[in-house]
Short mmCIF file of C-alpha atoms and ligand atoms in Angstrom, two decimals:
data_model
loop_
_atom_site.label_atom_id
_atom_site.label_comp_id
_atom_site.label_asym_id
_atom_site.label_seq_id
_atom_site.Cartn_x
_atom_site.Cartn_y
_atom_site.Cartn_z
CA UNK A 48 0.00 0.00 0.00
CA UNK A 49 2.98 2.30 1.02
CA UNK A 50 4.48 1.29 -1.55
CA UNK A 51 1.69 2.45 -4.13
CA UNK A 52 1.70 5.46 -2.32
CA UNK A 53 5.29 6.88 -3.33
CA UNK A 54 4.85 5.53 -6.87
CA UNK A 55 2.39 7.38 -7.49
CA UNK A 56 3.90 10.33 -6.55
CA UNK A 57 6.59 11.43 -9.21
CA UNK A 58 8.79 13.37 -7.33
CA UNK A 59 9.18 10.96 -4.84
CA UNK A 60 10.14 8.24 -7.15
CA UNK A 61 13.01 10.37 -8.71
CA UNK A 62 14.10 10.65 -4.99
CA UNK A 63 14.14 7.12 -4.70
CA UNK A 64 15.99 6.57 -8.28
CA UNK A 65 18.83 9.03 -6.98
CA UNK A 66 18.81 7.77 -3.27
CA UNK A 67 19.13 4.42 -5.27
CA UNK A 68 21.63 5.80 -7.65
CA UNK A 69 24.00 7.29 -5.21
CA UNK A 70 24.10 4.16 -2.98
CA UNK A 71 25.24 2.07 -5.68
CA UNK A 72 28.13 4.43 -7.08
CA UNK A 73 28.93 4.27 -3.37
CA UNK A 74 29.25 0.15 -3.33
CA UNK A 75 31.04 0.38 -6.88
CA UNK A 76 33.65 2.68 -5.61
CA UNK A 77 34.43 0.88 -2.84
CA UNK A 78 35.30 -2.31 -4.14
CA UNK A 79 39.06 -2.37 -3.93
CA UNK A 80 39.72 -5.22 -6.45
CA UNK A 81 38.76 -6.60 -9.35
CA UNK A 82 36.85 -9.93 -7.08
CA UNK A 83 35.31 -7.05 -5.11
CA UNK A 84 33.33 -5.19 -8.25
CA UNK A 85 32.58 -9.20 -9.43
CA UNK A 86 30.46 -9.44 -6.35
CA UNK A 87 28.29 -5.84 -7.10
CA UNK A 88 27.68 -6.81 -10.94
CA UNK A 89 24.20 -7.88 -10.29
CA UNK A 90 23.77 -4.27 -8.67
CA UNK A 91 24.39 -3.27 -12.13
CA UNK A 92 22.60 -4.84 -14.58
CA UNK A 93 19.58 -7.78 -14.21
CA UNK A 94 17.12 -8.67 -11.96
CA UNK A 95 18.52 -7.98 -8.59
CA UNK A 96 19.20 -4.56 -9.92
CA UNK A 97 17.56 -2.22 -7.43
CA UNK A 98 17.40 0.70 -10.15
CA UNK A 99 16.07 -2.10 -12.76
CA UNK A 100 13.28 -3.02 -10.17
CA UNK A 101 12.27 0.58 -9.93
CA UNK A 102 11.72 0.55 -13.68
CA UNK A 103 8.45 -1.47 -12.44
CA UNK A 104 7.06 1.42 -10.99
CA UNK A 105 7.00 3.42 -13.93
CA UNK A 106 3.11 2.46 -14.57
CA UNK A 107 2.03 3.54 -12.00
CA UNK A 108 2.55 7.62 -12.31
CA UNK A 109 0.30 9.35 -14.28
CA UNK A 110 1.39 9.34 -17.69
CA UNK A 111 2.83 12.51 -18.70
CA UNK A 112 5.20 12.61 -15.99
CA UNK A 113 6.26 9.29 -16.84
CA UNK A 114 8.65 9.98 -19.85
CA UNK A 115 10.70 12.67 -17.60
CA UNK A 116 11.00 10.00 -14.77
CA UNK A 117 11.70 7.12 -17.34
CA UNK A 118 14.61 9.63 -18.11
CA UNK A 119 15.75 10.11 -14.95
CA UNK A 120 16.17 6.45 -14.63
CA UNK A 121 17.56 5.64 -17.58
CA UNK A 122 20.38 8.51 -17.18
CA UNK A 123 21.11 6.39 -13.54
CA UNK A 124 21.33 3.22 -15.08
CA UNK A 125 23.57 5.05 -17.43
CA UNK A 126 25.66 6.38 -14.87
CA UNK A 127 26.21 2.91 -12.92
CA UNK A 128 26.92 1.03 -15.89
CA UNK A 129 30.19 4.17 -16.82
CA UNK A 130 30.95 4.21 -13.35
CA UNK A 131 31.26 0.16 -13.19
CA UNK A 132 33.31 -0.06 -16.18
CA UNK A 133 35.79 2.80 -15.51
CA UNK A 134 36.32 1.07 -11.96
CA UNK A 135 36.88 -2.36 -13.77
CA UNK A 136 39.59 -0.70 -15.68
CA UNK A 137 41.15 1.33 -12.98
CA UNK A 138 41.12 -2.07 -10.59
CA UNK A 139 42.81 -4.19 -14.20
CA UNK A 140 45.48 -1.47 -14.18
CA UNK A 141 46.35 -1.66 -10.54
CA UNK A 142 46.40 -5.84 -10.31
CA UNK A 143 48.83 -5.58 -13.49
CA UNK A 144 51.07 -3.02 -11.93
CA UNK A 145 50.78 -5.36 -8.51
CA UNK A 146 51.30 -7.93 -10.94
CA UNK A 147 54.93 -6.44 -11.99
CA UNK A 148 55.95 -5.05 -8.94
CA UNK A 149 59.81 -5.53 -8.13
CA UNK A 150 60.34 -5.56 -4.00
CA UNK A 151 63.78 -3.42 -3.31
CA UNK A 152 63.26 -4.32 -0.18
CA UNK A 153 64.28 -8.18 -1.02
CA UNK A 154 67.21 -7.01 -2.49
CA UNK A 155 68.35 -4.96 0.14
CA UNK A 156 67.73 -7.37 2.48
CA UNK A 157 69.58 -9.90 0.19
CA UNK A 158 72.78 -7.28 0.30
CA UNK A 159 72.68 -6.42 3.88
CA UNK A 160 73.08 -10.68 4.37
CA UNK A 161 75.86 -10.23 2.48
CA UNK A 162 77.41 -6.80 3.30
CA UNK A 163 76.12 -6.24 6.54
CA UNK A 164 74.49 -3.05 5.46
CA UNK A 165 72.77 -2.82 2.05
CA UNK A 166 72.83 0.92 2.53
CA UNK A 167 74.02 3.09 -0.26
CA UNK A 168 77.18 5.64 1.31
CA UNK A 169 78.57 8.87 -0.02
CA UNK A 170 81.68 8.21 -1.85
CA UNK A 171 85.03 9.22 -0.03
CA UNK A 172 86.18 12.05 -2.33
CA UNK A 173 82.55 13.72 -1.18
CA UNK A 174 83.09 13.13 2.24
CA UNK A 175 86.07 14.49 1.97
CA UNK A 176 85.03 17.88 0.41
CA UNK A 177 82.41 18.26 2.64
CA UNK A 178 84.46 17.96 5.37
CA UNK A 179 87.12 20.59 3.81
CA UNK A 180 84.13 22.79 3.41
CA UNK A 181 83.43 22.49 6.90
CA UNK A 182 87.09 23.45 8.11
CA UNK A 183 87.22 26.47 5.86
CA UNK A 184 83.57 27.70 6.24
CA UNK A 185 84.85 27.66 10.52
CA UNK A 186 88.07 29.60 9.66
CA UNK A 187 85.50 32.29 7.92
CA UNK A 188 86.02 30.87 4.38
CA UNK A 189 82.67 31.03 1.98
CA UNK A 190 82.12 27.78 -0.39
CA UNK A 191 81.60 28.74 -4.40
CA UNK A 192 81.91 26.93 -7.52
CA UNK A 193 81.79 27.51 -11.27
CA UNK A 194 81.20 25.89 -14.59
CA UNK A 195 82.93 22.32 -15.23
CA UNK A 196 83.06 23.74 -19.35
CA UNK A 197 84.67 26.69 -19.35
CA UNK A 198 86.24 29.09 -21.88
CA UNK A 199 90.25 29.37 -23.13
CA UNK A 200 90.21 32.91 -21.28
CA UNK A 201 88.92 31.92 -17.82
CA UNK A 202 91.17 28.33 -17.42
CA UNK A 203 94.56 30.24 -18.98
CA UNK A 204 94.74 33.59 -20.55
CA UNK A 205 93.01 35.45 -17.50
CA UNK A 206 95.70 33.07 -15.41
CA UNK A 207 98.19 34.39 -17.00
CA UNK A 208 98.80 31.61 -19.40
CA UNK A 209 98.97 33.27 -23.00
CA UNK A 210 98.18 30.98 -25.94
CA UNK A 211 101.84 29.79 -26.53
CA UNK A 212 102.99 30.43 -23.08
CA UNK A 213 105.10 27.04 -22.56
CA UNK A 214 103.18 26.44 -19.02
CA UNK A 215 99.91 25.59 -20.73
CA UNK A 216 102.06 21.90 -20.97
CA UNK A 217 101.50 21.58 -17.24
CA UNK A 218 97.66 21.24 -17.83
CA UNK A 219 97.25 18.60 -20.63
CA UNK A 220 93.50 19.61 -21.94
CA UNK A 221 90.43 18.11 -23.02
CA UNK A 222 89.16 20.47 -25.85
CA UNK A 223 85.52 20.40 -27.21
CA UNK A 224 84.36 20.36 -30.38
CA UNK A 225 83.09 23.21 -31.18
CA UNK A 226 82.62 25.82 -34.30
CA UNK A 227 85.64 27.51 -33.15
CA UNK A 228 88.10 24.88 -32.13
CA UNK A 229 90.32 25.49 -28.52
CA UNK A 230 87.99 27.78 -27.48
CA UNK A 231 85.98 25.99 -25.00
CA UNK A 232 87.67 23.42 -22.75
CA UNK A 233 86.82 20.75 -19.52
CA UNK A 234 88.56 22.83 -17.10
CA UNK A 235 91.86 21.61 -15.90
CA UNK A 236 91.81 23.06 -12.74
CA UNK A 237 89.86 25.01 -10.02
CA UNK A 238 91.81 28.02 -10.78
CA UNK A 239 89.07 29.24 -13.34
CA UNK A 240 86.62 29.92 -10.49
CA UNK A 241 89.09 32.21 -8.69
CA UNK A 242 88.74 34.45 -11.60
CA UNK A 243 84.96 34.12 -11.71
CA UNK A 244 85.08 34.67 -8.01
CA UNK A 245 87.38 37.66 -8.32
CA UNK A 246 85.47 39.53 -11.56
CA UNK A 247 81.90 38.90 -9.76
CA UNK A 248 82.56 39.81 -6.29
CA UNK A 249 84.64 43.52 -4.62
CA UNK A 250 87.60 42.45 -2.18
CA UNK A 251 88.26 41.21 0.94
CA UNK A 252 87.27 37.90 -0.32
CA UNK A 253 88.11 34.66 1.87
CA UNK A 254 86.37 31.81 -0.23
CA UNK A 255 87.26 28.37 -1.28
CA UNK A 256 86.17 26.81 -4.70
CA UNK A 257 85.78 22.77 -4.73
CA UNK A 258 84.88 20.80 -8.01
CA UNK A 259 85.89 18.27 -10.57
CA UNK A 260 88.85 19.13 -13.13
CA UNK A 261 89.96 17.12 -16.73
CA UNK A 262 93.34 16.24 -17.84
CA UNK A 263 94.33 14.03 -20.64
CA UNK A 264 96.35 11.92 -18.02
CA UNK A 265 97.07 8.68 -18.36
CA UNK A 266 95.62 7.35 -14.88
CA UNK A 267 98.13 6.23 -12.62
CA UNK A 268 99.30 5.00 -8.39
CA UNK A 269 98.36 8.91 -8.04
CA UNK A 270 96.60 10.77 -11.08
CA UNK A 271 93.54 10.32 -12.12
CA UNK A 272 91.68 11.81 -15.73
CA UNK A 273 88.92 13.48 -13.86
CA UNK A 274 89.76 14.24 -10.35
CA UNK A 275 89.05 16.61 -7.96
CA UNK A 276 90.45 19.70 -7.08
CA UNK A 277 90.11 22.17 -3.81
CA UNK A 278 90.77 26.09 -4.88
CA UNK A 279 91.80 28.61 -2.02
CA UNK A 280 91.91 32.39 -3.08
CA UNK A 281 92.30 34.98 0.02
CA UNK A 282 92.51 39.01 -1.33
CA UNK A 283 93.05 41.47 1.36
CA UNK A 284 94.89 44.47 2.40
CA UNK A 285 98.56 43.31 3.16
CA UNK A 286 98.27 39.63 3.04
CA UNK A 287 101.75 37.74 3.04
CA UNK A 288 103.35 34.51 2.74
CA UNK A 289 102.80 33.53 6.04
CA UNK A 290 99.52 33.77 6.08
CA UNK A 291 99.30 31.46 2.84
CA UNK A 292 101.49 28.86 4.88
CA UNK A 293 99.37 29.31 8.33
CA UNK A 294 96.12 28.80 6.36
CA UNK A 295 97.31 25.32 4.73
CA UNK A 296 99.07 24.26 7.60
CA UNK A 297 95.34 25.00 9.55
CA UNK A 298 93.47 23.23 6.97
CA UNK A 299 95.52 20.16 6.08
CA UNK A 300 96.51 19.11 10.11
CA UNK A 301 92.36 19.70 11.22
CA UNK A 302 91.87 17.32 8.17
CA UNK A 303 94.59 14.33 8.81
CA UNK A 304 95.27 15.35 12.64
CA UNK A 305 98.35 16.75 14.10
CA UNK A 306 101.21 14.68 13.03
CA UNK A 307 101.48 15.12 9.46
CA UNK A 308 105.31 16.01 8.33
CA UNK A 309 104.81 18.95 5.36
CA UNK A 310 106.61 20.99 4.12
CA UNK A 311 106.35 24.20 1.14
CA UNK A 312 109.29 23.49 -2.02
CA UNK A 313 109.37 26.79 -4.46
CA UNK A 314 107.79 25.95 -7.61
CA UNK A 315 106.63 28.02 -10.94
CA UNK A 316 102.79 28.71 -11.50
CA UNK A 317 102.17 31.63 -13.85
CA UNK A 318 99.45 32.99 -11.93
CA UNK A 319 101.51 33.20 -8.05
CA UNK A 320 104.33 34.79 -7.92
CA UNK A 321 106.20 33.82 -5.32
CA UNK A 322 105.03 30.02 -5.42
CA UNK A 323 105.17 26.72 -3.79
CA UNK A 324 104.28 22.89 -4.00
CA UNK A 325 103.06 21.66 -0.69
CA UNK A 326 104.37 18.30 0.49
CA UNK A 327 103.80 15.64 3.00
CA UNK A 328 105.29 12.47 3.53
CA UNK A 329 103.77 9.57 1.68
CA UNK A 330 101.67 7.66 4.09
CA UNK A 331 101.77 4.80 2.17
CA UNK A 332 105.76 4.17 2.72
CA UNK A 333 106.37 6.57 5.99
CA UNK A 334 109.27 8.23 3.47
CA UNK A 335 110.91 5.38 2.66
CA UNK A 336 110.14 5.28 -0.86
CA UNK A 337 107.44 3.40 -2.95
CA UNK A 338 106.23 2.58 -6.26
CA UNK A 339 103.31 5.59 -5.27
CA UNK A 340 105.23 8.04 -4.50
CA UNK A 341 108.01 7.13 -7.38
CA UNK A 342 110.56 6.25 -4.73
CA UNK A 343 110.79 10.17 -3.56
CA UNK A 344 109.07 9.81 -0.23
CA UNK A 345 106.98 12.30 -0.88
CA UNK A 346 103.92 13.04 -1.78
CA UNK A 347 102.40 17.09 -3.61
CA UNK A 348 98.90 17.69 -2.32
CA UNK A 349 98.44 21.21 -4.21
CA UNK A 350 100.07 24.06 -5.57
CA UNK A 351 100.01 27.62 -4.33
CA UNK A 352 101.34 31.50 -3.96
CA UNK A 353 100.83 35.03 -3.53
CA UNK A 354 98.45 35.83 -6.53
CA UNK A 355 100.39 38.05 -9.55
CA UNK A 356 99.34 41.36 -10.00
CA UNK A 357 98.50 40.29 -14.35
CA UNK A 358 95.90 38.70 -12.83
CA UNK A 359 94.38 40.96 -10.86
CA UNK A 360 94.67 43.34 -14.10
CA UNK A 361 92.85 40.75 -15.73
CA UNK A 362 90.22 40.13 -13.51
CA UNK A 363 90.33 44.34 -12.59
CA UNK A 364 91.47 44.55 -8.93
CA UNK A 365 94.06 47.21 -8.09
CA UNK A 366 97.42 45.38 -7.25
CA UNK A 367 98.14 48.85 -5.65
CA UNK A 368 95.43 48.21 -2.90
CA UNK A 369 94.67 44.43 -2.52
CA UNK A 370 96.56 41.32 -2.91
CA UNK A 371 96.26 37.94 -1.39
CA UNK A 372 97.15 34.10 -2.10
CA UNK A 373 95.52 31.36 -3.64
CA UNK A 374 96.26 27.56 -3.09
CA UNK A 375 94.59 24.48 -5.36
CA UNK A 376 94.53 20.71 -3.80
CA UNK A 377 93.75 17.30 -5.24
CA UNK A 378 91.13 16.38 -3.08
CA UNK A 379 91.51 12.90 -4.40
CA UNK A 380 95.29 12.68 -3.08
CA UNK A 381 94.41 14.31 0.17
CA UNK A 382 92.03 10.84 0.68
CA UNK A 383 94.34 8.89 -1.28
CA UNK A 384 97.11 9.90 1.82
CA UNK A 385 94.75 10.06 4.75
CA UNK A 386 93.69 6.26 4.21
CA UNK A 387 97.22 5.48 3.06
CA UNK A 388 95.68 4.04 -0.49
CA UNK A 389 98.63 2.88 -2.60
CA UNK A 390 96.75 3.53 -6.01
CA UNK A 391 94.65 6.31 -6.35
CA UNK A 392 92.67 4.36 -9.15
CA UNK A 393 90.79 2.33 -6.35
CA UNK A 394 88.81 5.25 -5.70
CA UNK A 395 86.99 4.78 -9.21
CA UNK A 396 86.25 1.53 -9.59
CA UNK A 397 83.34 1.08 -7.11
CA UNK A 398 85.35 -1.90 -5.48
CA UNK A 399 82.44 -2.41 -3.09
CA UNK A 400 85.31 -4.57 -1.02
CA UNK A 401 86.90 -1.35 -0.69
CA UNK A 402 84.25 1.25 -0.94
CA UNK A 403 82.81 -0.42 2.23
CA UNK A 404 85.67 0.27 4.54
CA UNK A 405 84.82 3.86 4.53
N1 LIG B 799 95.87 25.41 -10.36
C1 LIG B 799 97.11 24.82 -9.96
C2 LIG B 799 97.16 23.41 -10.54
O1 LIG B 799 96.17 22.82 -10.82
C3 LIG B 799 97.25 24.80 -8.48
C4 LIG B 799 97.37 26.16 -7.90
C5 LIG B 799 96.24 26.86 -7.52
C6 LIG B 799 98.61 26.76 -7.75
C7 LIG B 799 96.33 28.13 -7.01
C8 LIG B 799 98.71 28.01 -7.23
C9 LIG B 799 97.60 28.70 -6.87
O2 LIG B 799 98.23 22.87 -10.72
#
């Protein structure tokens, strides 16, 4: 009787078809696999339908009203039957990607049963520069770097390297092809950056440059092709050699401890004038001699001096008023010596026997 009562009624049956309506999308999207939305098919289509059953009722309103409620219910049907398919593709995709699914976590567990710790690490050579950033950014230093590419003018001329100045020898370059050939270059050193650091920023400057350099080395015990290099460039008002030789001897004893054995030997860079190699003892042989150190006992770290007044004309900082020193480091030979490694090389081949000592 009740039920004659709201059929009749229009309005009220388009309530029902929506109250209807909405409950099913409801079931559909809940079913959170493809077994799931198996199970509400026969809310879909057929005889159990509860929307189908309503269709029944249609007689029973008064006939013009009929063909707008016979819309209504055919637009719901509609609706479920969209809604029901879009899910079954949605819930396909996800059991095929569940399907393919690779779980890391097997084969990190499979590595730490071998290794003891399936962890990735940072290499070394990074540890190591951060932790030279960290010594000079506490003695007041700032951190900068520069382009890895970099022009003819910035990596010599501006050094005070001329095109057939014999020094350009000492830095065996890797060229790249480009329109105009020699022009543009993988930087040999860190040195470039001192001059990008000097043209960009107004003196006092206290800032160290770290990055990767390119030499058309044969690797060897203790060079490597691409390596990494440390730049130190101090300008000031009346900055002397002392100063150059307290800084490294700061840096290099907070990074290997106090007992290193150093020492400064003159040497020729075209851009310091005076200048210096600085030394320690090879760890690997304690100064006896070895096939790393070529039998001398010792081992260069990095080249340095008081910074020559061409470049500061280059760069554009009066010699008159400011000067100041600059050093450059192989950051790859300062770990090479701190873990006493014999061959510099073993730092590149991702030797995870070796790369997991560190
Ligand atoms: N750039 C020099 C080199 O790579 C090292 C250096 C840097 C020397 C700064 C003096 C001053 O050999």
């Amino acid at each position: 009787m009740q039920e004659k009562e709201l059929s009749d009624n229009p309005m009220d049956l388009i309530k029902n078809i929506e109250t209807v309506l909405n409950d099913t999308l409801e079931i559909i999207s809940k079913c959170f696999n493809e077994e799931e939305l198996k199970t509400v098919a026969p809310l879909v289509a057929g005889k159990h339908s509860p929307l189908i059953a309503l269709r029944s009722r249609l007689k029973d309103i008064e006939p013009n009203a009929r063909k707008e409620v016979g819309k209504v219910l055919t637009d719901a049907l509609e609706k479920v039957n969209e809604t029901f398919h879009a899910k079954g593709q949605e819930l396909a995709l996800l059991s095929e990607l569940n399907y393919e699914k690779v779980d890391l976590t097997q084969y990190v567990a499979s590595l730490n049963s071998i290794y003891g710790n399936g962890l990735g690490a940072l290499h070394p050579v990074t540890v190591a520069q951060g932790e030279l950033e960290d010594i000079f950014v506490a003695m007041g230093f700032s951190v900068m770097d520069g382009p890895e590419a970099e022009t003819d003018w910035y990596n010599f001329e501006a050094l005070n390297i001329p095109k057939d100045h014999p020094a350009r020898g000492m830095w065996d370059t890797f060229y790249l092809n480009t329109a105009q050939p020699e022009t543009i270059l993988m930087r040999a050193h860190t040195s470039p950056v001192q001059v990008r650091v000097m043209k960009t920023y107004e003196p006092p400057i206290y800032t160290v440059m770290p990055g990767r350099c390119f030499r058309r080395d044969t690797p060897d015990a203790r060079h490597l092709a691409i390596f990494h290099q440390i730049e130190g460039l101090v300008i000031d008002k009346d900055i002397n050699f002392g100063h150059l030789a307290g800084t490294i001897e700061k840096f290099t004893s907070s990074y290997f401890g106090p007992n290193i054995h150093a020492r400064l030997r003159p040497a020729y860079f075209p851009f310091t004038e005076p200048s210096a190699e600085f030394e320690i003892t090879c760890t690997i042989c304690s100064g006896d001699g070895c096939r790393t150190c070529s039998n001398t006992g010792w081992i260069e770290l990095g080249g340095c001096g008081m910074v020559d007044p061409e470049v500061f004309k280059a760069v554009g900082i009066d010699s008159e008023v400011w000067n100041g020193f600059a050093f450059g480091f192989g950051i790859d030979r300062l770990v090479q010596m701190k873990y006493s490694l014999s061959d510099m090389r073993d730092l590149t081949e991702n030797d995870l026997r070796i790369m997991l000592q560190f």
